[in-house]
Short mmCIF file of C-alpha atoms and ligand atoms in Angstrom, two decimals:
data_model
loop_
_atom_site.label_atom_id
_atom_site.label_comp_id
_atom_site.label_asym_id
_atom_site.label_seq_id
_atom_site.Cartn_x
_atom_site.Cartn_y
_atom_site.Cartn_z
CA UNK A 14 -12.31 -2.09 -37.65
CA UNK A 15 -13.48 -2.34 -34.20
CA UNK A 16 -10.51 -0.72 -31.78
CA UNK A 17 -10.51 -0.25 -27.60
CA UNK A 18 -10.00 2.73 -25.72
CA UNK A 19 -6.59 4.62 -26.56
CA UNK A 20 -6.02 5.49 -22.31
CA UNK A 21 -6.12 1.42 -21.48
CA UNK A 22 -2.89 1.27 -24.17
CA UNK A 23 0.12 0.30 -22.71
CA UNK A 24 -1.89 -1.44 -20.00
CA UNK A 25 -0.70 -5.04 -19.46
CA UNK A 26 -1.44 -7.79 -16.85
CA UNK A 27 0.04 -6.81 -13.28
CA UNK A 28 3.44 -8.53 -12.28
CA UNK A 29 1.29 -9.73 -9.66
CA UNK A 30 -1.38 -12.17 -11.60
CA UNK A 31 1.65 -12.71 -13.90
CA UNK A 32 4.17 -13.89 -10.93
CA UNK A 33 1.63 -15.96 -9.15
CA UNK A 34 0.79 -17.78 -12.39
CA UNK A 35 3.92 -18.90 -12.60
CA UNK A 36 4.66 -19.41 -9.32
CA UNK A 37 2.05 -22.14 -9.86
CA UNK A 38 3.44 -23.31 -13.26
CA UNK A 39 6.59 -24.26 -10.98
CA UNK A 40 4.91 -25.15 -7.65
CA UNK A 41 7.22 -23.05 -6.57
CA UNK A 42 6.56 -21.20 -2.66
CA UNK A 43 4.58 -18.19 -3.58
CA UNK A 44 6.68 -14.85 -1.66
CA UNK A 45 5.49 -12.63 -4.33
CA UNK A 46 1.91 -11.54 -3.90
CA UNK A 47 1.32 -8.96 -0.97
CA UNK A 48 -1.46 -10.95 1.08
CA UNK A 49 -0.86 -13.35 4.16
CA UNK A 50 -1.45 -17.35 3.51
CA UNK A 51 -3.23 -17.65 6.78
CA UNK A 52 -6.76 -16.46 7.60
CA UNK A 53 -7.63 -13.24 9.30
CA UNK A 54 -9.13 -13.34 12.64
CA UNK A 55 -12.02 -15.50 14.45
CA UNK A 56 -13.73 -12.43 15.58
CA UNK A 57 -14.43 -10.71 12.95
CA UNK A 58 -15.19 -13.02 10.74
CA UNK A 59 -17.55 -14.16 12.99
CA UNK A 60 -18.87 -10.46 13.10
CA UNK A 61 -19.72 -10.33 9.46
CA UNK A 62 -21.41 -14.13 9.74
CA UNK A 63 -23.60 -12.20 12.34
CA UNK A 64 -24.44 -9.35 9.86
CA UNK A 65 -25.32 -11.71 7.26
CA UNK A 66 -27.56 -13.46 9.57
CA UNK A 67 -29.28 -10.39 11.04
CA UNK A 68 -30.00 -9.69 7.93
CA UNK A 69 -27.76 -6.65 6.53
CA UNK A 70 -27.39 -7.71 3.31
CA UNK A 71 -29.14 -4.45 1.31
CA UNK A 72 -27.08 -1.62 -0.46
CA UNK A 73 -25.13 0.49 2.01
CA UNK A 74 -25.38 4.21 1.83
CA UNK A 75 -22.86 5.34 -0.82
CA UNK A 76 -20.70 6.92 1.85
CA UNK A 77 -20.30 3.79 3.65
CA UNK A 78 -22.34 2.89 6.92
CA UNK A 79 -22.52 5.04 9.67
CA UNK A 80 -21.03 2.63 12.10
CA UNK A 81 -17.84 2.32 10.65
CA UNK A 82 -17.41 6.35 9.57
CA UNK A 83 -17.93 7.05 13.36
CA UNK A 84 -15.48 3.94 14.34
CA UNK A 85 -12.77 5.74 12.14
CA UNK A 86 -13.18 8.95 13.37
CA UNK A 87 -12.74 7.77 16.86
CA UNK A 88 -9.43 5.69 15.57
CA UNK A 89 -8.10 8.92 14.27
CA UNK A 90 -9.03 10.99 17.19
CA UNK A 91 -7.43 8.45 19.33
CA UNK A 92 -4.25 7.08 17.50
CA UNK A 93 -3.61 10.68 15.29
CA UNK A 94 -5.48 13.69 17.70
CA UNK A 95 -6.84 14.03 14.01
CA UNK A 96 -10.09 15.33 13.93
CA UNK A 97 -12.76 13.74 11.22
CA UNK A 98 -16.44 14.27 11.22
CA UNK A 99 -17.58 11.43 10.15
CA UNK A 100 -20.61 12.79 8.09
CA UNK A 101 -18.91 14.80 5.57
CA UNK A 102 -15.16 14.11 5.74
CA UNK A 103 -14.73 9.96 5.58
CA UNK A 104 -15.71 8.07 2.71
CA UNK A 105 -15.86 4.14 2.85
CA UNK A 106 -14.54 2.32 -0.77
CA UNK A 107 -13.96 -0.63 -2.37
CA UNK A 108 -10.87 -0.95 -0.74
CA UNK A 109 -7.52 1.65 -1.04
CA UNK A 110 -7.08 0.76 -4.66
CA UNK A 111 -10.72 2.14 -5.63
CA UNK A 112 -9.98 5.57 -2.99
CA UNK A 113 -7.03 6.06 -4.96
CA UNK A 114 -8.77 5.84 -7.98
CA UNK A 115 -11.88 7.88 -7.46
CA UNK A 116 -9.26 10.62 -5.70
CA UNK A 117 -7.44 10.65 -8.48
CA UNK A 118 -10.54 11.50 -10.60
CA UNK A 119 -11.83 13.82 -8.21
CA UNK A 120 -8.97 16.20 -8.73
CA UNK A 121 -6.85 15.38 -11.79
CA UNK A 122 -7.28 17.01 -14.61
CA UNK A 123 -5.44 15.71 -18.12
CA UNK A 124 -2.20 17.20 -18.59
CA UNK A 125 -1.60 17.67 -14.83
CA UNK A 126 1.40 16.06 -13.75
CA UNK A 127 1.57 14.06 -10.14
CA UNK A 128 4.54 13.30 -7.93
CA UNK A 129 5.33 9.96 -7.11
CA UNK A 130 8.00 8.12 -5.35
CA UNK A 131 9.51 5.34 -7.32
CA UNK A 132 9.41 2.18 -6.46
CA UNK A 133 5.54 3.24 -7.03
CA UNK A 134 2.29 0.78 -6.25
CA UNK A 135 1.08 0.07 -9.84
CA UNK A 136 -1.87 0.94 -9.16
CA UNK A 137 -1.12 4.85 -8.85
CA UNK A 138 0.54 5.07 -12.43
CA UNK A 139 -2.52 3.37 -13.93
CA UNK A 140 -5.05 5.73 -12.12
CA UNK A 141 -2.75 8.65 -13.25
CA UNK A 142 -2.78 7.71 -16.74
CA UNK A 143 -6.37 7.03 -16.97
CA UNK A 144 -6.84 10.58 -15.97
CA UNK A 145 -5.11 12.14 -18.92
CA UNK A 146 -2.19 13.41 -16.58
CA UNK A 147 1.37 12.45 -15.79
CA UNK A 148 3.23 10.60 -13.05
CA UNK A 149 6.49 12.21 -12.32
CA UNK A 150 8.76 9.99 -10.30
CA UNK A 151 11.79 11.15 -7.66
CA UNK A 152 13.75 7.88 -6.90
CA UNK A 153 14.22 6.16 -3.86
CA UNK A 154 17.56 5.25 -3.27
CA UNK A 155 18.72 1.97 -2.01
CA UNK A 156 19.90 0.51 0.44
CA UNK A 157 18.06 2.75 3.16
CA UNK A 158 15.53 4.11 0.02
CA UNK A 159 15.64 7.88 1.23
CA UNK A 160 15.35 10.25 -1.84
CA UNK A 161 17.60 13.25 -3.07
CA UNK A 162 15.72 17.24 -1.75
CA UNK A 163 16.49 18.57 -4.67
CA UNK A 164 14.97 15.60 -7.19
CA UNK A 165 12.08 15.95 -5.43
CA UNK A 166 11.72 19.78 -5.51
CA UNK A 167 13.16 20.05 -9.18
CA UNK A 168 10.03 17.09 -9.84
CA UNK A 169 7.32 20.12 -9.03
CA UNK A 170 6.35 22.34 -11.96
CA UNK A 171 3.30 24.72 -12.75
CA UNK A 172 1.14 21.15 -13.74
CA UNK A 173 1.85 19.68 -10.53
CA UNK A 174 -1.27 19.30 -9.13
CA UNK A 175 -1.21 15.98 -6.53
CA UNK A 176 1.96 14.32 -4.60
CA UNK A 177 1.25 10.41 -3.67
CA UNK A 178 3.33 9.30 -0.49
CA UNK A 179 2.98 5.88 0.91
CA UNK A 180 4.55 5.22 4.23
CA UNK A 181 5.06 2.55 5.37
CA UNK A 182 6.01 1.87 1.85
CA UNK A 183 5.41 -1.02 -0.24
CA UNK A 184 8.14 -2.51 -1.86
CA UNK A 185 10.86 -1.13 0.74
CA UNK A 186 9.45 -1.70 3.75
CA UNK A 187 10.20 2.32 4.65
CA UNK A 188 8.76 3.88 7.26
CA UNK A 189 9.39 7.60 5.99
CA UNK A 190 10.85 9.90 9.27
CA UNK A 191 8.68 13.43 10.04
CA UNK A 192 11.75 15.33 8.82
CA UNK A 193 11.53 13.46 5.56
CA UNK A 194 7.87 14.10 5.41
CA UNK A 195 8.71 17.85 5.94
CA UNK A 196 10.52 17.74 2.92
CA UNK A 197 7.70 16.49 0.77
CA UNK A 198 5.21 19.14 2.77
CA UNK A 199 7.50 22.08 1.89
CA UNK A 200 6.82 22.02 -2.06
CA UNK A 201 3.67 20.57 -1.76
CA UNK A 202 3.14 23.61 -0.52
CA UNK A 203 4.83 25.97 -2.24
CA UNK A 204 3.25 24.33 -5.69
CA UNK A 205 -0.51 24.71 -3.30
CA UNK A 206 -0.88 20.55 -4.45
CA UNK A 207 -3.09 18.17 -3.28
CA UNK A 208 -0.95 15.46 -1.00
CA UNK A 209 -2.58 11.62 -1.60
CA UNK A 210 -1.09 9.74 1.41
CA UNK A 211 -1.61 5.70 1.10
CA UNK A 212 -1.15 4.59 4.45
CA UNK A 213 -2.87 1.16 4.23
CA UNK A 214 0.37 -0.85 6.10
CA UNK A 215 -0.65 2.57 9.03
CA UNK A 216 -0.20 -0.83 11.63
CA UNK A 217 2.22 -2.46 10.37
CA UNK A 218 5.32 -0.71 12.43
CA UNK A 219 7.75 -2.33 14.46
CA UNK A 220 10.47 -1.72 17.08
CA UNK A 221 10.72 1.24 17.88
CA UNK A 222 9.53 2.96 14.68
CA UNK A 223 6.17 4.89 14.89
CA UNK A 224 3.89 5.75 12.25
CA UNK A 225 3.24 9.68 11.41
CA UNK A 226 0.31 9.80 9.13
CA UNK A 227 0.57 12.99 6.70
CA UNK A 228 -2.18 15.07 7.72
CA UNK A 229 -0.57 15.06 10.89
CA UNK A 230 2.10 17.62 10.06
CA UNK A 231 1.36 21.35 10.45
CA UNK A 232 -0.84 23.11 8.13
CA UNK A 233 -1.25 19.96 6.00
CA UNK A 234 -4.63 18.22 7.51
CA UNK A 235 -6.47 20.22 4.53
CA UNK A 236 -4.56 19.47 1.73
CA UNK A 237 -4.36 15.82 2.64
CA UNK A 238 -6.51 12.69 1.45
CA UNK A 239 -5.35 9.67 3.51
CA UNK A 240 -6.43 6.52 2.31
CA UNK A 241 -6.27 3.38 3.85
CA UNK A 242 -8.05 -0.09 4.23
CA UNK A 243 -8.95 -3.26 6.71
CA UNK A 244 -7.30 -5.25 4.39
CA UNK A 245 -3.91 -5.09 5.23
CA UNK A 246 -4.71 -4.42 9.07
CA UNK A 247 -7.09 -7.48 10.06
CA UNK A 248 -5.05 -9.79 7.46
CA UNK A 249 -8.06 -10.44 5.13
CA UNK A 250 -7.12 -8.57 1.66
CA UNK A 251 -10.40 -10.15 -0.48
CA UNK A 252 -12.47 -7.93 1.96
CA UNK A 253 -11.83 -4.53 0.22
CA UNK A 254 -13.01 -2.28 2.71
CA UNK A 255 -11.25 0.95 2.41
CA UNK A 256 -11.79 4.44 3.11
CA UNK A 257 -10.73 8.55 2.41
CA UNK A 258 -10.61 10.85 4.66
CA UNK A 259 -10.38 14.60 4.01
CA UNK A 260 -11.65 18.34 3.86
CA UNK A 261 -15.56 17.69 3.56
CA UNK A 262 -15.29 19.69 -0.58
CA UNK A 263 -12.47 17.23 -1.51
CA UNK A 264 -14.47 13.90 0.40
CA UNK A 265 -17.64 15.27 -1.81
CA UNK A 266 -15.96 15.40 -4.72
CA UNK A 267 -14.38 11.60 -3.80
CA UNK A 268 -18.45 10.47 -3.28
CA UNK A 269 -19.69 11.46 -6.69
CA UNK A 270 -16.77 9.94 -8.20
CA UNK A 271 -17.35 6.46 -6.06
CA UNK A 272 -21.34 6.72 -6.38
CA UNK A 273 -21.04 6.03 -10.25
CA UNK A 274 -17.53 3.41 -9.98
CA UNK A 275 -19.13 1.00 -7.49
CA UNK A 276 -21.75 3.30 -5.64
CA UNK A 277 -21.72 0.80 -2.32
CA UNK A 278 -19.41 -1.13 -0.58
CA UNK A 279 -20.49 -4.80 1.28
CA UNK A 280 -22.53 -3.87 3.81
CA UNK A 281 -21.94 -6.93 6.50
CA UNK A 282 -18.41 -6.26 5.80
CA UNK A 283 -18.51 -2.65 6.59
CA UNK A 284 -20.07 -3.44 9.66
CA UNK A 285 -17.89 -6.00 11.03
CA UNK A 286 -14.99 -3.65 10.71
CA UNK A 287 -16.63 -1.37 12.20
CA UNK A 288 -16.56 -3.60 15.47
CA UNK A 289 -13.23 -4.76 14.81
CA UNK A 290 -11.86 -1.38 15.06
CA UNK A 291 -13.38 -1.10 18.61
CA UNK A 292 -11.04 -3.94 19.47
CA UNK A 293 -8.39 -2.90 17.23
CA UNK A 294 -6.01 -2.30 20.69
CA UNK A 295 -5.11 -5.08 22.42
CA UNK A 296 -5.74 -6.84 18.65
CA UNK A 297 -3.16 -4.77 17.20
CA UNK A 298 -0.36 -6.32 19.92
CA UNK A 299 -0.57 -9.78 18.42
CA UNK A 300 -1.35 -8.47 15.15
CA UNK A 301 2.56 -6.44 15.28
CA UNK A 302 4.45 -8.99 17.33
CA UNK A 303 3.22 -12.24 14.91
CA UNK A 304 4.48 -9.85 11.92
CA UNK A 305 7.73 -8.49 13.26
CA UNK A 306 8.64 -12.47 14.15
CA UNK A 307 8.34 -13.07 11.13
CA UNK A 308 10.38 -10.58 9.60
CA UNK A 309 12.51 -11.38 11.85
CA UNK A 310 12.86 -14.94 11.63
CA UNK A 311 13.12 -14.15 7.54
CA UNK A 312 15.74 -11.75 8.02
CA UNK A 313 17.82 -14.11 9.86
CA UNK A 314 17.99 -16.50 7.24
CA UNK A 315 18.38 -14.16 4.81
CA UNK A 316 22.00 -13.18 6.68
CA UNK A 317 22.72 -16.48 7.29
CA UNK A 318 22.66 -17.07 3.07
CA UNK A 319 24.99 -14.18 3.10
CA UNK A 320 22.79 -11.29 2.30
CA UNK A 321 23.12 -8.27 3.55
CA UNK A 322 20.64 -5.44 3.84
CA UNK A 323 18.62 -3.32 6.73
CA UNK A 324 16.29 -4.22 8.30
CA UNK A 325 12.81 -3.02 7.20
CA UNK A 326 10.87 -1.31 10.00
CA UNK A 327 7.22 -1.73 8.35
CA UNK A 328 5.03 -3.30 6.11
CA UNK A 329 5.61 -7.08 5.16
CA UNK A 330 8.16 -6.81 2.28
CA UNK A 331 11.60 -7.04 1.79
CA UNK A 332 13.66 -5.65 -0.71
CA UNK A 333 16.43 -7.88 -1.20
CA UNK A 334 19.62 -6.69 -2.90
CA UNK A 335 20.60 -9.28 -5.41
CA UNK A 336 24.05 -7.92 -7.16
CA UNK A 337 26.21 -9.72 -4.23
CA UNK A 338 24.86 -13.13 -5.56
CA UNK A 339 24.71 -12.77 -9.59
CA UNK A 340 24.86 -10.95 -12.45
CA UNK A 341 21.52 -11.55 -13.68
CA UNK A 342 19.07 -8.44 -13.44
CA UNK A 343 15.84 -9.06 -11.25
CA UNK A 344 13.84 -10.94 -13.98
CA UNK A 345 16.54 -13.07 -14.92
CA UNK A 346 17.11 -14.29 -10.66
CA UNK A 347 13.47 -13.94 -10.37
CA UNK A 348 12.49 -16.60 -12.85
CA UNK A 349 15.90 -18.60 -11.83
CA UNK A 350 14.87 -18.97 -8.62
CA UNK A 351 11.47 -19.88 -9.78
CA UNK A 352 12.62 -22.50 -11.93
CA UNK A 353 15.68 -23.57 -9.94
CA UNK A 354 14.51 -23.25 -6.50
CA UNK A 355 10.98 -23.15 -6.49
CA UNK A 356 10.86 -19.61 -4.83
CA UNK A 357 8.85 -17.02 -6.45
CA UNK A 358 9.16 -13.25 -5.52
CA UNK A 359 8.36 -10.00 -7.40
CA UNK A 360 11.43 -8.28 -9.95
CA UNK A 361 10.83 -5.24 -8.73
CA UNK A 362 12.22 -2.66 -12.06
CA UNK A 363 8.07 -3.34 -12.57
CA UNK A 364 7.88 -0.47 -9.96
CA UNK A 365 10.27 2.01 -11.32
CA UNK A 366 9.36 4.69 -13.96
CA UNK A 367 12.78 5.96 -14.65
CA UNK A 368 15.62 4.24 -12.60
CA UNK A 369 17.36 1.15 -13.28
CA UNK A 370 17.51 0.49 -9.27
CA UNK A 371 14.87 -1.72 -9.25
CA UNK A 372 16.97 -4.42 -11.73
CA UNK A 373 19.10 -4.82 -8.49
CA UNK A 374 16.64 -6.16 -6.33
CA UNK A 375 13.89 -8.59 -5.61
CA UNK A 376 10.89 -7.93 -3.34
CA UNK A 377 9.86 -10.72 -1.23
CA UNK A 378 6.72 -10.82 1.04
CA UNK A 379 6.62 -12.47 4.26
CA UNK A 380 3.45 -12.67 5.44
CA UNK A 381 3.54 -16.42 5.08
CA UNK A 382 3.07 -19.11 7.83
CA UNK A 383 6.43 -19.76 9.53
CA UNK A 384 6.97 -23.26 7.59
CA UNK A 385 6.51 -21.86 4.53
CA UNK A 386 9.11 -18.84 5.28
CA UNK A 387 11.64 -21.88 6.75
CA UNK A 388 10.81 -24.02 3.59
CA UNK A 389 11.74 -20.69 1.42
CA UNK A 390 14.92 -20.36 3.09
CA UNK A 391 15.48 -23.91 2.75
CA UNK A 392 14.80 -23.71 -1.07
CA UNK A 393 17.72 -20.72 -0.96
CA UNK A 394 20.46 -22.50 0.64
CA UNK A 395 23.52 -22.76 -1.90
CA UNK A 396 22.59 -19.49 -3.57
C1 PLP B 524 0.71 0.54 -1.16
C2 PLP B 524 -0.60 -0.10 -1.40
N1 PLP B 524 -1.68 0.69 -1.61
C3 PLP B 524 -2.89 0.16 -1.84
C4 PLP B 524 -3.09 -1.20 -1.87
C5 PLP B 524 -4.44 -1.74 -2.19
O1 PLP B 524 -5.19 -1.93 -1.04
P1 PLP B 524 -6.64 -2.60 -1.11
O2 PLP B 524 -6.45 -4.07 -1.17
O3 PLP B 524 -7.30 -2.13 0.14
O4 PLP B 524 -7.31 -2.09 -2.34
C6 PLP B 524 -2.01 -2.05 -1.65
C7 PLP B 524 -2.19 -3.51 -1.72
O5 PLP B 524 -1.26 -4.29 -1.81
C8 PLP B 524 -0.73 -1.49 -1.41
O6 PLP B 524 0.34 -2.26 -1.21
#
């Protein structure tokens, strides 16, 4: 009897594909997938035509091209004072989801067990699992999603090897404070763990909240693998161009990993980003002020249905708290306002390992053209 591998069991279709499907099945306004419905832009797509044209369209050396290692050690330098050398400690990837992946290989052995925050990226628990280890979650806690000191410390044990933190953080919108990053540094160290910090919403920040990228905090540059990606930053997700960065042992570990998962990453691509992130600057003031309009615009229809909730200070979700408008759990409102309003969003209990918090919201993304966030709201009225 022919049989697959035992570590893909339990693996199912993400709530992503399976949302957007039936999204489409309804026509209903798709909220629910984490990419923008606009393009990314002009000039750097017109960067990568230019690559093509010039002819860089060979295999890329495995670590990614030289251009855009030295770009992102300059960024770092310049945004962080975080020092990279961009031979031996950045690695460019098929995006974040394939640098969390090969990290995650690179140190994890089976029966290790790795911190997580809950609501966790899918992607994490996956990775975890097909390393033969465990994800241990610590909740966060609605309606500002902060998390309890002693769940989190009480989550370490003698397995722990790795902690994932993703600020900004996707489904909340968090931006996680330095104090409350001191609280995740403090065991991590204790335990002497690896810290994974997915940081691929880094630019997405607004009012007055600023972004404090893990390795920034003292003594933890060296336990730290940051990962993050052009995706999210220049709006164009199908790109997958991410990277590591890290001590040069744990970035050559990351490499060998990589060289054998998809050994290269597209080289016009790489290079293009690699100019975009010279003009990344004065791009980046648009980039936040067309994104925090929106929110903002979203957020004020939201209220004016009645909701109420924070505001989120990053990223380009929302987690809206659905108990003040039904009974229903998040799947049952998710697929009534599907079917009924022709509004599709994410039931977010898909992110939650232990907790039942998750049944009591919905995550909605707004990186959508204005109309289509007015038409949304439109949809809503009479909830
Ligand atoms: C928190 C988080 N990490 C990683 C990723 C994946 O990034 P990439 O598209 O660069 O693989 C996403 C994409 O939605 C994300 O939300």
């Amino acid at each position: 009897m022919r049989s697959f591998a035992n570590r893909t069991e339990g693996f199912e279709d993400s709530i992503f594909a399976v949302m957007s499907q039936k999204a489409a099945q309804y026509q209903a306004i798709n909220l629910s997938q984490g990419f923008p419905d606009f393009d990314g832009p002009e000039f750097i797509k017109k960067s990568a035509c230019d690559f093509i044209n010039k002819g860089a369209n060979q295999y890329a050396p495995f670590a990614g091209v030289k251009e855009l290692r030295s770009s992102l050690a300059d960024l770092y330098k310049d945004f962080y004072d975080l020092s990279y050398n961009a031979d031996s400690e950045i690695t460019i990837v098929n995006g974040a989801t394939e640098g969390i992946y090969a990290t995650i290989q690179a140190l994890i052995n089976p029966g290790d067990e790795v911190v997580v925050f809950e609501p966790v990226y899918d992607s994490y628990v996956s990775s975890i699992k097909l390393a033969g280890a465990k994800a241990v979650p610590v909740t966060l806690k609605g309606p500002n999603f902060t998390f309890d000191k002693q769940e989190l410390e009480n989550a370490f044990s003698h397995q722990t090897k790795l902690v994932i933190i993703n600020s900004p953080h996707n489904p909340t919108g968090k931006v996680f404070s330095t104090q409350e990053l001191e609280m995740v540094a403090r065991p991590a160290t204790k335990h002497d763990c690896f810290v994974l910090s997915d940081e691929v919403y880094e630019h997405l920040v607004y009012d007055d909240v600023k972004h404090i990228p893990f390795a920034s905090l003292e003594g933890m540059k060296d336990r730290t693998i940051t990962i993050s990606s052009a995706g999210k930053t220049f709006g164009l997700t199908g790109w997958k161009v991410g990277w590591c960065c890290a001590s040069d042992d744990v970035i050559d570990r990351i490499r060998k990993v990589h060289q054998y998962i998809t050994f290269s990453i597209a080289t016009p691509l790489q290079f293009a980003v690699a100019q975009g992130l010279k003009e990344i600057k004065s791009y980046l003031v648009e980039f936040r002020s067309c994104y925090q309009s929106k929110r903002d615009l979203f957020m004020q229809g939201l209220e004016e249905l009645g909701f109420e909730l924070p505001t989120p200070k990053g990223t380009y979700f929302i987690m809206l708290p659905i108990s003040q408008k039904t009974e229903l759990d998040d799947i049952g409102f998710c697929e009534k306002l599907i079917v009924e309003n022709k509004v599709a969003t994410i039931p977010p209990s898909a992110f939650y390992l232990n907790s039942e918090e998750g049944k009591k919201y919905l995550r909605i993304c707004y990186a959508k053209e204005d109309e289509t966030l007015k038409k949304a709201l439109s949809n809503l009225q009479g909830l």
